[in-house]
mmCIF file of the C-alpha atoms, coordinates in Angstrom:
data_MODEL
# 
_entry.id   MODEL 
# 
loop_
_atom_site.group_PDB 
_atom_site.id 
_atom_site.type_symbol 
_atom_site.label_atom_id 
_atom_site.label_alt_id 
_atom_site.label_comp_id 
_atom_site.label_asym_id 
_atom_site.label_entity_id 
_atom_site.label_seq_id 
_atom_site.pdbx_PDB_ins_code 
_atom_site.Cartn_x 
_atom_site.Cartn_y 
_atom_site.Cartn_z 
_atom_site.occupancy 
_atom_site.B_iso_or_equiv 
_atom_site.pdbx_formal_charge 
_atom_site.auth_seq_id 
_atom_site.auth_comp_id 
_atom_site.auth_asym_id 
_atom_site.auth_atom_id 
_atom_site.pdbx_PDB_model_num 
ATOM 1   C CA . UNK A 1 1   ? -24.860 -1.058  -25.088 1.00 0.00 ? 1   UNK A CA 1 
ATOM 2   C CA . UNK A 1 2   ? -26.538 0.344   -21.641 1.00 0.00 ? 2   UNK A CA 1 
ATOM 3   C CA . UNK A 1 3   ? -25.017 -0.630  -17.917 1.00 0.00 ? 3   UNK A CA 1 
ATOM 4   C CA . UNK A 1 4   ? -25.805 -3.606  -17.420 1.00 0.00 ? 4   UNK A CA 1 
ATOM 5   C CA . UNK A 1 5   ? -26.449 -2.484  -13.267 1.00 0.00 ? 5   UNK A CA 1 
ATOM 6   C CA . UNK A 1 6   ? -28.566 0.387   -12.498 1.00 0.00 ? 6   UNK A CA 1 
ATOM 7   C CA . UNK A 1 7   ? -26.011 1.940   -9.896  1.00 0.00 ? 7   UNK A CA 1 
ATOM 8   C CA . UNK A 1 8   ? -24.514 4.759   -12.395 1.00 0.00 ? 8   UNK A CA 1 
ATOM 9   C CA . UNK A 1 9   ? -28.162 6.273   -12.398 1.00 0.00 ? 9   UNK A CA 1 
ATOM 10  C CA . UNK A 1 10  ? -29.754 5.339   -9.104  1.00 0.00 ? 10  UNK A CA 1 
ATOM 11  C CA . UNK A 1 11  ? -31.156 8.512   -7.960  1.00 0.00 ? 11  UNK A CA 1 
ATOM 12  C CA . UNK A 1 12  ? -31.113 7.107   -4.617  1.00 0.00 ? 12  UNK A CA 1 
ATOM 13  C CA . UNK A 1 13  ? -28.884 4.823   -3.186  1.00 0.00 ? 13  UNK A CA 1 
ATOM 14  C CA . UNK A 1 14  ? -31.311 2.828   -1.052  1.00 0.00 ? 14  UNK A CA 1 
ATOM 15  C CA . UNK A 1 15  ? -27.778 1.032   -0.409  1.00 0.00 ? 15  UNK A CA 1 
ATOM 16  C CA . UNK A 1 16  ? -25.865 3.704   1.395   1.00 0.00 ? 16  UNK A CA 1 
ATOM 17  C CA . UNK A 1 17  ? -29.007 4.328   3.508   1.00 0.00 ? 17  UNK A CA 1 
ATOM 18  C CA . UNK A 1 18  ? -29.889 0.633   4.986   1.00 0.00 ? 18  UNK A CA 1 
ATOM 19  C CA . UNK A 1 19  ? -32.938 0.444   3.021   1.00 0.00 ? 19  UNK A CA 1 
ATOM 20  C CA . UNK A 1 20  ? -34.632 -1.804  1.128   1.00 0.00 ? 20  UNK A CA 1 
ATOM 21  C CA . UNK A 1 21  ? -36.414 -0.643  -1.643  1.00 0.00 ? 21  UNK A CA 1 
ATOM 22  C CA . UNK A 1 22  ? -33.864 -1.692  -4.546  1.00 0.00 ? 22  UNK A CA 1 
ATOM 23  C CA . UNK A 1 23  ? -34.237 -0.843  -8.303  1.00 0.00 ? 23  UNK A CA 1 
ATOM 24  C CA . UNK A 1 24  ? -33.949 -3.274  -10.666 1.00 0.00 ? 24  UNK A CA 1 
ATOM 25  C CA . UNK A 1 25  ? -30.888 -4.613  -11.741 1.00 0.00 ? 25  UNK A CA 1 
ATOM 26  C CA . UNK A 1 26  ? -29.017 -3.668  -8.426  1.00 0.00 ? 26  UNK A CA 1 
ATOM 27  C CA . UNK A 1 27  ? -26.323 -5.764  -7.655  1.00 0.00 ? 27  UNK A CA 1 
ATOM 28  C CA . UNK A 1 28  ? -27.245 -5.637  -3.725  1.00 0.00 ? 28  UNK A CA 1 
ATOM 29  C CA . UNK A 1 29  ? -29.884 -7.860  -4.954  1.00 0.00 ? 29  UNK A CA 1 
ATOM 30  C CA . UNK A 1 30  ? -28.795 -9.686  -7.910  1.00 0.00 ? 30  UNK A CA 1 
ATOM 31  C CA . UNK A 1 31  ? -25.017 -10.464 -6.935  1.00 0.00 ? 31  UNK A CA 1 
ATOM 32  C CA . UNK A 1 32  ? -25.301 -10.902 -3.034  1.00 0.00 ? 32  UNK A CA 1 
ATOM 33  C CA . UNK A 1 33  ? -23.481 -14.345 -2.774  1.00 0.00 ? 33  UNK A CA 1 
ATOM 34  C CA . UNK A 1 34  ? -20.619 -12.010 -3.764  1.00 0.00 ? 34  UNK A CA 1 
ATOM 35  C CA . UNK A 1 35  ? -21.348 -9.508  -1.409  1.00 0.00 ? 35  UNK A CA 1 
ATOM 36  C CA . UNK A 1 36  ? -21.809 -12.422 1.507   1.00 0.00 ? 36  UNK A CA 1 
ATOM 37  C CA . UNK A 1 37  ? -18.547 -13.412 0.283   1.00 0.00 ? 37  UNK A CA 1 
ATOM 38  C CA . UNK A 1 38  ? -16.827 -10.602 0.822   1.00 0.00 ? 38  UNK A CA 1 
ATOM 39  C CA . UNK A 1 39  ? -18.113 -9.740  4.186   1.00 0.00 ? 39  UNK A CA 1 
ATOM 40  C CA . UNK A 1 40  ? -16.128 -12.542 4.964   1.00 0.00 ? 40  UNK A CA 1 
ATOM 41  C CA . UNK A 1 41  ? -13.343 -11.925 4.083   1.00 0.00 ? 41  UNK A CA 1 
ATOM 42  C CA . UNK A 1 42  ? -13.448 -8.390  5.569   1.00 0.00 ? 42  UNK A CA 1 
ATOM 43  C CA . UNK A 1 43  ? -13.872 -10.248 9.283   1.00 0.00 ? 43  UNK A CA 1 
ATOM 44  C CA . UNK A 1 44  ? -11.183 -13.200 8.151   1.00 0.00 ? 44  UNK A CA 1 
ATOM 45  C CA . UNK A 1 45  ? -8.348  -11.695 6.399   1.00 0.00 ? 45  UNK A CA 1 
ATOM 46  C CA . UNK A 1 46  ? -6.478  -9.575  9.092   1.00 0.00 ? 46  UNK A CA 1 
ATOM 47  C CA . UNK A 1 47  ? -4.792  -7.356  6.362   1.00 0.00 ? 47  UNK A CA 1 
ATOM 48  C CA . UNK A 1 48  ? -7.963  -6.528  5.064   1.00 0.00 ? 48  UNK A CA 1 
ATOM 49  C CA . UNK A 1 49  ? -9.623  -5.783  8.097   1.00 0.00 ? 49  UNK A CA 1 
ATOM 50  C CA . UNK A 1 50  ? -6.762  -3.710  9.146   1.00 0.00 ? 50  UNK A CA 1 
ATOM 51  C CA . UNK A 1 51  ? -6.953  -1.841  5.772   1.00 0.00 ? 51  UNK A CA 1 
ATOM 52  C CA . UNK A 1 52  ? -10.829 -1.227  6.228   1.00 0.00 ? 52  UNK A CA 1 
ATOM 53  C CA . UNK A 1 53  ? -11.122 0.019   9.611   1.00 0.00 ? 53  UNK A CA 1 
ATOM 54  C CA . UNK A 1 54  ? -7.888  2.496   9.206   1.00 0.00 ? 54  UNK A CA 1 
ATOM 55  C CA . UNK A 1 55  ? -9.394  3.432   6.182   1.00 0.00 ? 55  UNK A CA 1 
ATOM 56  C CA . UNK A 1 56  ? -12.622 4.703   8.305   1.00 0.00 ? 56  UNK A CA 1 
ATOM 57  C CA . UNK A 1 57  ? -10.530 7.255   10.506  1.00 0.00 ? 57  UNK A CA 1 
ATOM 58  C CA . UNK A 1 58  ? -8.189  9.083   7.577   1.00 0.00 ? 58  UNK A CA 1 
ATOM 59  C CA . UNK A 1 59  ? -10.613 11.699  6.173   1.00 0.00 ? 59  UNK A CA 1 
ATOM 60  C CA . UNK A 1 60  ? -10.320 13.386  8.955   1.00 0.00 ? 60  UNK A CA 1 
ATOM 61  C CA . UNK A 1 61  ? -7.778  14.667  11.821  1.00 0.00 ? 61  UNK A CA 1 
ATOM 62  C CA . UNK A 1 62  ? -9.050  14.201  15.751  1.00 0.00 ? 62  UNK A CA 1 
ATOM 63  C CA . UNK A 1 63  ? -9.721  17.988  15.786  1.00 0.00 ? 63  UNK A CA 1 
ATOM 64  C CA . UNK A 1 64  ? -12.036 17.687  12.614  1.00 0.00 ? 64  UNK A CA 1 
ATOM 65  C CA . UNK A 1 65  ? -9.821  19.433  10.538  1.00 0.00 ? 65  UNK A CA 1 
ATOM 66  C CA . UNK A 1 66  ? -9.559  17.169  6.613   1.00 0.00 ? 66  UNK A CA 1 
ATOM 67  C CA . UNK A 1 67  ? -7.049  15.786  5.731   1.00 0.00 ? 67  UNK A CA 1 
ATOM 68  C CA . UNK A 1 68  ? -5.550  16.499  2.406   1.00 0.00 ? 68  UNK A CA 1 
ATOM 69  C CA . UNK A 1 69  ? -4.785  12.742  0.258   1.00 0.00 ? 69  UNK A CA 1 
ATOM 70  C CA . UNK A 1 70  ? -0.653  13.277  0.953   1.00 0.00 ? 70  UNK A CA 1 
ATOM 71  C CA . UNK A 1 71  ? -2.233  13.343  4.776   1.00 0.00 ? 71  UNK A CA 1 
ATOM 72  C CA . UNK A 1 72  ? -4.100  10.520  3.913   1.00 0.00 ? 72  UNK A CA 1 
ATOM 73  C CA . UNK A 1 73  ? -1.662  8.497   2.661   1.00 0.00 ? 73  UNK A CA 1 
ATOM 74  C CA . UNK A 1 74  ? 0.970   9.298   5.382   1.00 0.00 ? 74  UNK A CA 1 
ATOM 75  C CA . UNK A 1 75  ? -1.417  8.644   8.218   1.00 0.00 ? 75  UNK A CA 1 
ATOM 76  C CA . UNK A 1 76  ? -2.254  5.166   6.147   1.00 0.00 ? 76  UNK A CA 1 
ATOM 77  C CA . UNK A 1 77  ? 1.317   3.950   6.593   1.00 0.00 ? 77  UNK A CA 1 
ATOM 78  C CA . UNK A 1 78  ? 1.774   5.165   10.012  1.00 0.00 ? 78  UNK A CA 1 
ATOM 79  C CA . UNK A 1 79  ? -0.932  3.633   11.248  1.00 0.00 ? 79  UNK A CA 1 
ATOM 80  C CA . UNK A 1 80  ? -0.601  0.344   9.001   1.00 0.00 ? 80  UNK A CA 1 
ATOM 81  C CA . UNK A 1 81  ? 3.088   0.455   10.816  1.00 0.00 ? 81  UNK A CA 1 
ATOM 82  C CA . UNK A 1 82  ? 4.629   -0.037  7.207   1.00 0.00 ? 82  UNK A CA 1 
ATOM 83  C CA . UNK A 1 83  ? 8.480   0.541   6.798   1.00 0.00 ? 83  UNK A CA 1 
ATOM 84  C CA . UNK A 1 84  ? 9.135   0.653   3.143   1.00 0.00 ? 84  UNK A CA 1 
ATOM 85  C CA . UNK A 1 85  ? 7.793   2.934   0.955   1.00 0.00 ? 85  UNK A CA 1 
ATOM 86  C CA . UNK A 1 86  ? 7.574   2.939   -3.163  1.00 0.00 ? 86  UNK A CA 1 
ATOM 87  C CA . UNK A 1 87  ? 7.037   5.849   -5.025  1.00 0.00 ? 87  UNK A CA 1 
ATOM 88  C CA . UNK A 1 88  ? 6.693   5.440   -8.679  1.00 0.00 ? 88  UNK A CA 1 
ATOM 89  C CA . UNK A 1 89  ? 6.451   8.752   -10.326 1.00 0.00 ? 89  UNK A CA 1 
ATOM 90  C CA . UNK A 1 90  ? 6.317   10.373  -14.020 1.00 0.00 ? 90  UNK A CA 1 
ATOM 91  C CA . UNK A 1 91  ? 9.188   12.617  -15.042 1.00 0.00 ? 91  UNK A CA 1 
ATOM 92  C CA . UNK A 1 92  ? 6.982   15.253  -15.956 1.00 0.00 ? 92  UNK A CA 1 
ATOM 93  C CA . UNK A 1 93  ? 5.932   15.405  -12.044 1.00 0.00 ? 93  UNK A CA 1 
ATOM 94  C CA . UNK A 1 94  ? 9.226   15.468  -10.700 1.00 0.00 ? 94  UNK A CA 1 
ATOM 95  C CA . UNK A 1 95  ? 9.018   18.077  -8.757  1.00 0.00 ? 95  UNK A CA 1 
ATOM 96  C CA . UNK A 1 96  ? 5.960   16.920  -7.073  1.00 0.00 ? 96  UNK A CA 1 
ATOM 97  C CA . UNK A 1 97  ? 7.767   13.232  -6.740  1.00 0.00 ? 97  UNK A CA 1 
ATOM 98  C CA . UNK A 1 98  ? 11.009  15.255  -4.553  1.00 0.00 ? 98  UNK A CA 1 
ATOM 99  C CA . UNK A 1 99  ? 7.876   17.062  -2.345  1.00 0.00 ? 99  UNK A CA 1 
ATOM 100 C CA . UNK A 1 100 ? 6.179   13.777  -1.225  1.00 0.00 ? 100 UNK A CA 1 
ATOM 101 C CA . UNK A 1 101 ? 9.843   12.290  -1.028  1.00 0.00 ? 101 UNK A CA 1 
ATOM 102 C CA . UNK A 1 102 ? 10.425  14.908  1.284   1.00 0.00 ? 102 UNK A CA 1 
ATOM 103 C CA . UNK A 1 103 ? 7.398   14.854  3.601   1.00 0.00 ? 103 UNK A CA 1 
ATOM 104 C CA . UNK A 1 104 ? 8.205   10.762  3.917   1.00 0.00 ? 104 UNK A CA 1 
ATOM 105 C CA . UNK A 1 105 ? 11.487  11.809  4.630   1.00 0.00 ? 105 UNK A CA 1 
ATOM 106 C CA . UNK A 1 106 ? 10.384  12.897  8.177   1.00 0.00 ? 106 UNK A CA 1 
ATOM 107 C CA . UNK A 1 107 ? 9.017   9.498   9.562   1.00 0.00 ? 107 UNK A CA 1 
ATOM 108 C CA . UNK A 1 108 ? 11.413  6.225   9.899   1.00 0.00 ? 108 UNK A CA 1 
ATOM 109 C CA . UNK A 1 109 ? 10.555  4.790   6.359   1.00 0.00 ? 109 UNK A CA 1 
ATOM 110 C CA . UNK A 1 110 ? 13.142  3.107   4.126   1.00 0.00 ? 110 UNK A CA 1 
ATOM 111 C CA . UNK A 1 111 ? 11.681  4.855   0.405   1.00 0.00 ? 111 UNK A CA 1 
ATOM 112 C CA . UNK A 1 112 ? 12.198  3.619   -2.529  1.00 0.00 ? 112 UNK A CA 1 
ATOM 113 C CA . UNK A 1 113 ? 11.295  6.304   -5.296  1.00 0.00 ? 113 UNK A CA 1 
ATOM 114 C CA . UNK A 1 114 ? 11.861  5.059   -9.233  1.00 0.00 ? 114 UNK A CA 1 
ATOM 115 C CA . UNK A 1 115 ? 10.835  7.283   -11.954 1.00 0.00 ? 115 UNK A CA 1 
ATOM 116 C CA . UNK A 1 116 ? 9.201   6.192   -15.060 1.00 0.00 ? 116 UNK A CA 1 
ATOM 117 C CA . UNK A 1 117 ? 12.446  6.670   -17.335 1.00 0.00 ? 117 UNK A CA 1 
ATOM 118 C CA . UNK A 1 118 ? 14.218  4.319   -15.151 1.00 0.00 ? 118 UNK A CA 1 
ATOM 119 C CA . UNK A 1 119 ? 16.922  2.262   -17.677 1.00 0.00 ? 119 UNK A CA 1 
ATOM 120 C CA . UNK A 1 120 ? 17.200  4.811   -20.225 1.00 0.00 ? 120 UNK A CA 1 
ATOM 121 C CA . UNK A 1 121 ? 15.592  2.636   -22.646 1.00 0.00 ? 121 UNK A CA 1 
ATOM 122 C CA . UNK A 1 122 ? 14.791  4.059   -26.583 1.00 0.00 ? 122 UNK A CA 1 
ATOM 123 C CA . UNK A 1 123 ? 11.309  3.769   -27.517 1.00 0.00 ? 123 UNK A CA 1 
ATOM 124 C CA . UNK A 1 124 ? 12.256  1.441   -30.565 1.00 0.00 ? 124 UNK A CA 1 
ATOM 125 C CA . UNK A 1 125 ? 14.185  -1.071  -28.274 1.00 0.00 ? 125 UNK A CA 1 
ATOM 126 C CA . UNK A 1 126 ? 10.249  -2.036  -27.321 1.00 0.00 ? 126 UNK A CA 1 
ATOM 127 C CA . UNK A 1 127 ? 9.131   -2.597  -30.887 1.00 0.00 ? 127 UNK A CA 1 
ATOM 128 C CA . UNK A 1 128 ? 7.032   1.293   -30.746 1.00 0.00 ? 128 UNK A CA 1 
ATOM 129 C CA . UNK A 1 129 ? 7.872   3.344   -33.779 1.00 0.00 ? 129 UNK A CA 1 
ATOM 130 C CA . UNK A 1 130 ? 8.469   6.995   -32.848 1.00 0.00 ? 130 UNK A CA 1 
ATOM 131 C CA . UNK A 1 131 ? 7.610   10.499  -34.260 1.00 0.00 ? 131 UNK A CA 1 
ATOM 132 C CA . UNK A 1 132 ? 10.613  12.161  -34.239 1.00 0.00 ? 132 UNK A CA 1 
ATOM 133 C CA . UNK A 1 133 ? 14.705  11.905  -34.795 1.00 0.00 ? 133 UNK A CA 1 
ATOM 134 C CA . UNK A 1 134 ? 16.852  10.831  -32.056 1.00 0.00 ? 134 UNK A CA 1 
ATOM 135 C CA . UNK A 1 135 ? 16.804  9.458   -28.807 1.00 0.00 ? 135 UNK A CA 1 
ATOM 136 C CA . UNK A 1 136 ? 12.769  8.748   -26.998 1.00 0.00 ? 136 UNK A CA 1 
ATOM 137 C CA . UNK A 1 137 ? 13.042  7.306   -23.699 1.00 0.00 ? 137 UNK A CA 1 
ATOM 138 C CA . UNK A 1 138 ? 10.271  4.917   -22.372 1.00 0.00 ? 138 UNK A CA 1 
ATOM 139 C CA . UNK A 1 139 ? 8.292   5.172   -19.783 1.00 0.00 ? 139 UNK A CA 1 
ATOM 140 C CA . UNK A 1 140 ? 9.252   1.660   -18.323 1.00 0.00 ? 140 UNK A CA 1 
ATOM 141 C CA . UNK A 1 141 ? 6.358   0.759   -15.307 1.00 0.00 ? 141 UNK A CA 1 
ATOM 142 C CA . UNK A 1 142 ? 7.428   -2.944  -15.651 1.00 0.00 ? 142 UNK A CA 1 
ATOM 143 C CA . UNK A 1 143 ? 11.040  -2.118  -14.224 1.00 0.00 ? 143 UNK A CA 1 
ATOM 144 C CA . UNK A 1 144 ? 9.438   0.857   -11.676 1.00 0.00 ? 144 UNK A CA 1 
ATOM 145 C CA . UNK A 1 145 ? 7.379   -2.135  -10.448 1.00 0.00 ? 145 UNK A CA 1 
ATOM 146 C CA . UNK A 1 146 ? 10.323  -5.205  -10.350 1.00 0.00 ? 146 UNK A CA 1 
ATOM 147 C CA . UNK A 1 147 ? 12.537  -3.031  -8.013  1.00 0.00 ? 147 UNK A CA 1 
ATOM 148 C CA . UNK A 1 148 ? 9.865   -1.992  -5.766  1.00 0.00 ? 148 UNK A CA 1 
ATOM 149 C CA . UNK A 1 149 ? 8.614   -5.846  -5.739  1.00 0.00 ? 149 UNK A CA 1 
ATOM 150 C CA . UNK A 1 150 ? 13.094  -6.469  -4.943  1.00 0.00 ? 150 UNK A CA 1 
ATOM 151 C CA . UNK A 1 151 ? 12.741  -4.320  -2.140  1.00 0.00 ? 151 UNK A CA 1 
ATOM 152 C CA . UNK A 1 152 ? 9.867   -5.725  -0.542  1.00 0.00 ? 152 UNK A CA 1 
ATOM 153 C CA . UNK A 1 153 ? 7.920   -2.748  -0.868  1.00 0.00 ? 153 UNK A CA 1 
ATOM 154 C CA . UNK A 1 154 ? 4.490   -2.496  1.558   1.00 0.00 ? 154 UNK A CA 1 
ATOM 155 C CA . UNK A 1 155 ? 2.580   0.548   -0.264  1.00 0.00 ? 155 UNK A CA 1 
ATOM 156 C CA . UNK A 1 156 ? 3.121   1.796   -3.639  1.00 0.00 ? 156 UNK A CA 1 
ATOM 157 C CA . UNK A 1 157 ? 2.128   5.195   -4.374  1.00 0.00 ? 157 UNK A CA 1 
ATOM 158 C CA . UNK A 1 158 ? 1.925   6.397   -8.000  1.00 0.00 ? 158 UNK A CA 1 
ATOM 159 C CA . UNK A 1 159 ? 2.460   10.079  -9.070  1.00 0.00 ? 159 UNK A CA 1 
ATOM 160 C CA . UNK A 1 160 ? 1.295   10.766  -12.334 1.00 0.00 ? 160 UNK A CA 1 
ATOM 161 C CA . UNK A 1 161 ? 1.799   7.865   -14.144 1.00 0.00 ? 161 UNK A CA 1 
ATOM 162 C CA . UNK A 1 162 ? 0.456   8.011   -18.056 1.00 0.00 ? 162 UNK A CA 1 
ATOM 163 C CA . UNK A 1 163 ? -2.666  6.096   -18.486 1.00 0.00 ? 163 UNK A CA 1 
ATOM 164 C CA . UNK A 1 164 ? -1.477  2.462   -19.857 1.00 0.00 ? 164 UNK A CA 1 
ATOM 165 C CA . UNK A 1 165 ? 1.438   2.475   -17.658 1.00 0.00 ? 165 UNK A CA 1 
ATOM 166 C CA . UNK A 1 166 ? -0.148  2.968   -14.286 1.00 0.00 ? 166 UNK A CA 1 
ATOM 167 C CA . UNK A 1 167 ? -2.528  0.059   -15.727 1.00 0.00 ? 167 UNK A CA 1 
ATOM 168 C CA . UNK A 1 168 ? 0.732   -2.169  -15.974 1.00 0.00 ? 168 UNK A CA 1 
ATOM 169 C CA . UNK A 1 169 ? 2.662   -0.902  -13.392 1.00 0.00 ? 169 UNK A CA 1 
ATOM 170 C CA . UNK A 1 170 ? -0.726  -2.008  -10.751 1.00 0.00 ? 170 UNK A CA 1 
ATOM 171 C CA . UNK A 1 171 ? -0.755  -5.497  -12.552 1.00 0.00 ? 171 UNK A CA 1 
ATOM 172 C CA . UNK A 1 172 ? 3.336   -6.127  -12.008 1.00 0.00 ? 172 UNK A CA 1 
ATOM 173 C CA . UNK A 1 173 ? 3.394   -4.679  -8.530  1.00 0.00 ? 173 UNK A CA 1 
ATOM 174 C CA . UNK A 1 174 ? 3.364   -7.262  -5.545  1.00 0.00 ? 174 UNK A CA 1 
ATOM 175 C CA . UNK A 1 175 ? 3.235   -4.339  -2.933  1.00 0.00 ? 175 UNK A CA 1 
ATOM 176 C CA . UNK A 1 176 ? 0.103   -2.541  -2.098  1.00 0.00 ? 176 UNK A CA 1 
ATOM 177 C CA . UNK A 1 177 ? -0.517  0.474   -4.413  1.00 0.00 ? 177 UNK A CA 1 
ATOM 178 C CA . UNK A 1 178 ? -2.291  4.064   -4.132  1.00 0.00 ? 178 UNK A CA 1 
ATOM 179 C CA . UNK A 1 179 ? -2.387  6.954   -6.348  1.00 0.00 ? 179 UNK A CA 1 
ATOM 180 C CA . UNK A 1 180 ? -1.413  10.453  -4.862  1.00 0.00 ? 180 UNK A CA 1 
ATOM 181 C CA . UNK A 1 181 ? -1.540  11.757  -8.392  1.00 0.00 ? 181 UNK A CA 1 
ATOM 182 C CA . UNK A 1 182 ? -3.999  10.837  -11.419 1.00 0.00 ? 182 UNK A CA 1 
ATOM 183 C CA . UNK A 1 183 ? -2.014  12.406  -14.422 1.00 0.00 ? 183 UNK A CA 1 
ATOM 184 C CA . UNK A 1 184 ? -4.808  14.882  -16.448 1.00 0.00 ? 184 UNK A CA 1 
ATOM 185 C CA . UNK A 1 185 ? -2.865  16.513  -18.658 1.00 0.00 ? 185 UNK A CA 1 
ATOM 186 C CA . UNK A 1 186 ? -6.314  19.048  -20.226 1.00 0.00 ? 186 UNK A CA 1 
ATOM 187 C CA . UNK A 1 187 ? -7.428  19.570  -16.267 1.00 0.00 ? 187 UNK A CA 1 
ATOM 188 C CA . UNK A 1 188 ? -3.945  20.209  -14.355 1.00 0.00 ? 188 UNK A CA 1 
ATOM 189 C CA . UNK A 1 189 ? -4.091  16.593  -12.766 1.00 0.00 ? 189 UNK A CA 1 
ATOM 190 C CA . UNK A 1 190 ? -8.241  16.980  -11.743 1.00 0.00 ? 190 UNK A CA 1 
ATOM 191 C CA . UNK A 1 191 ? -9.644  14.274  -13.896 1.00 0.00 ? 191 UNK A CA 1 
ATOM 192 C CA . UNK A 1 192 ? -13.373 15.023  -12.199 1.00 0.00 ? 192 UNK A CA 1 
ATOM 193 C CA . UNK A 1 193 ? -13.022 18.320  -13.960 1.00 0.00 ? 193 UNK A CA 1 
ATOM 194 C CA . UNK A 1 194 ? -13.532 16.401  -17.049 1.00 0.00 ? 194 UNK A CA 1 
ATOM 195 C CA . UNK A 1 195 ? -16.649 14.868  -16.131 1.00 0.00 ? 195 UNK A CA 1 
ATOM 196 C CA . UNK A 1 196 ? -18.209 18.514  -15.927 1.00 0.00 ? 196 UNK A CA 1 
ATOM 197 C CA . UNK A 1 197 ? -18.285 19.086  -19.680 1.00 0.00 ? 197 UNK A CA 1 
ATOM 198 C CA . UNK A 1 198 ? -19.944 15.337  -20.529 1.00 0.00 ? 198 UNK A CA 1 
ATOM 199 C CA . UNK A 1 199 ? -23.761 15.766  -21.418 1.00 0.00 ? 199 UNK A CA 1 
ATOM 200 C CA . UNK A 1 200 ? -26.159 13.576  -19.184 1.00 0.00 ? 200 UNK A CA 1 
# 
């Protein structure tokens, strides 16, 4: 079954460029009383138009310089003037989890980092058969999520969780949530890498 909107393989993007000349099956054209309705909502929600116009001014620094997505982040939460932070992370990126700790560490944030083996819970407790003798922990994004949603988390930023649990830990989370990390095992954590080897 193909796309069922043409904007995967529109050479040109008439969209990004104010024009007019759309292909067929462009969803400029075809779904605009959903783009009208979000243009509201960008003017009418304040959150959202607070979200949209700081998101305008974080790729780069006032000297020009990029900034990297950690950067980003940060500079999202200072200038959102949030106060409590979530981090859910994966075990296996530990280490990068304590880093970003760290660097929130500087600014007047209450965090609240939970990793994804929080409740020390055996894989069979949850009805999932395992491949091997003795204890398996679960990842557990359902928990990560219900004490960042106690604590009133603002932001949520995910490090590395598996794909499945990030999926349910976004859909249980009442806070805002980011990703700092996208987990990629084959690619060291660059999932774009594996587009490079697909044959278009």
């Amino acid at each position: 079954m193909k796309a069922i909107y043409t904007c995967g393989i529109c050479p040109k993007k008439p969209c990004a460029k104010g024009e007019a000349n759309f292909p067929k099956n462009c969803p400029t054209v075809e779904r605009r009383d959903i783009v009208e309705q979000s243009v509201a909502i960008y003017k009418q929600d304040e959150m959202v138009h607070k979200i949209m116009n700081f998101a305008n001014t974080l790729p780069k620094k006032k000297n020009g310089e990029l900034r990297s997505r950690a950067e980003e982040i940060i500079e999202f939460i200072k200038q959102m003037g949030f106060k409590t932070i979530g981090v859910a992370f994966c075990y296996s990126m530990s280490k990068e989890a304590k880093q970003f700790v760290k660097l929130l560490e500087r600014y007047d944030l209450k965090i609240v980092p939970v990793c994804c083996k929080v409740g020390s819970i055996d894989i069979e407790d949850i009805d999932i058969q395992k491949d091997k003798e003795g204890f398996v922990a679960t990842c557990n994004p359902i928990t990560q999520a219900e004490i960042m949603n106690q604590e009133n988390t603002e932001l949520n930023v995910v490090i590395g969780l598996c794909v499945g649990h990030d999926i349910l830990f976004n859909k249980y989370s009442k806070g805002l949530v980011t990703t700092l990390v996208a987990k990629d095992r084959k690619y060291s954590h660059c999932p774009v890498k594996g587009l490079e080897v697909v044959n278009v």
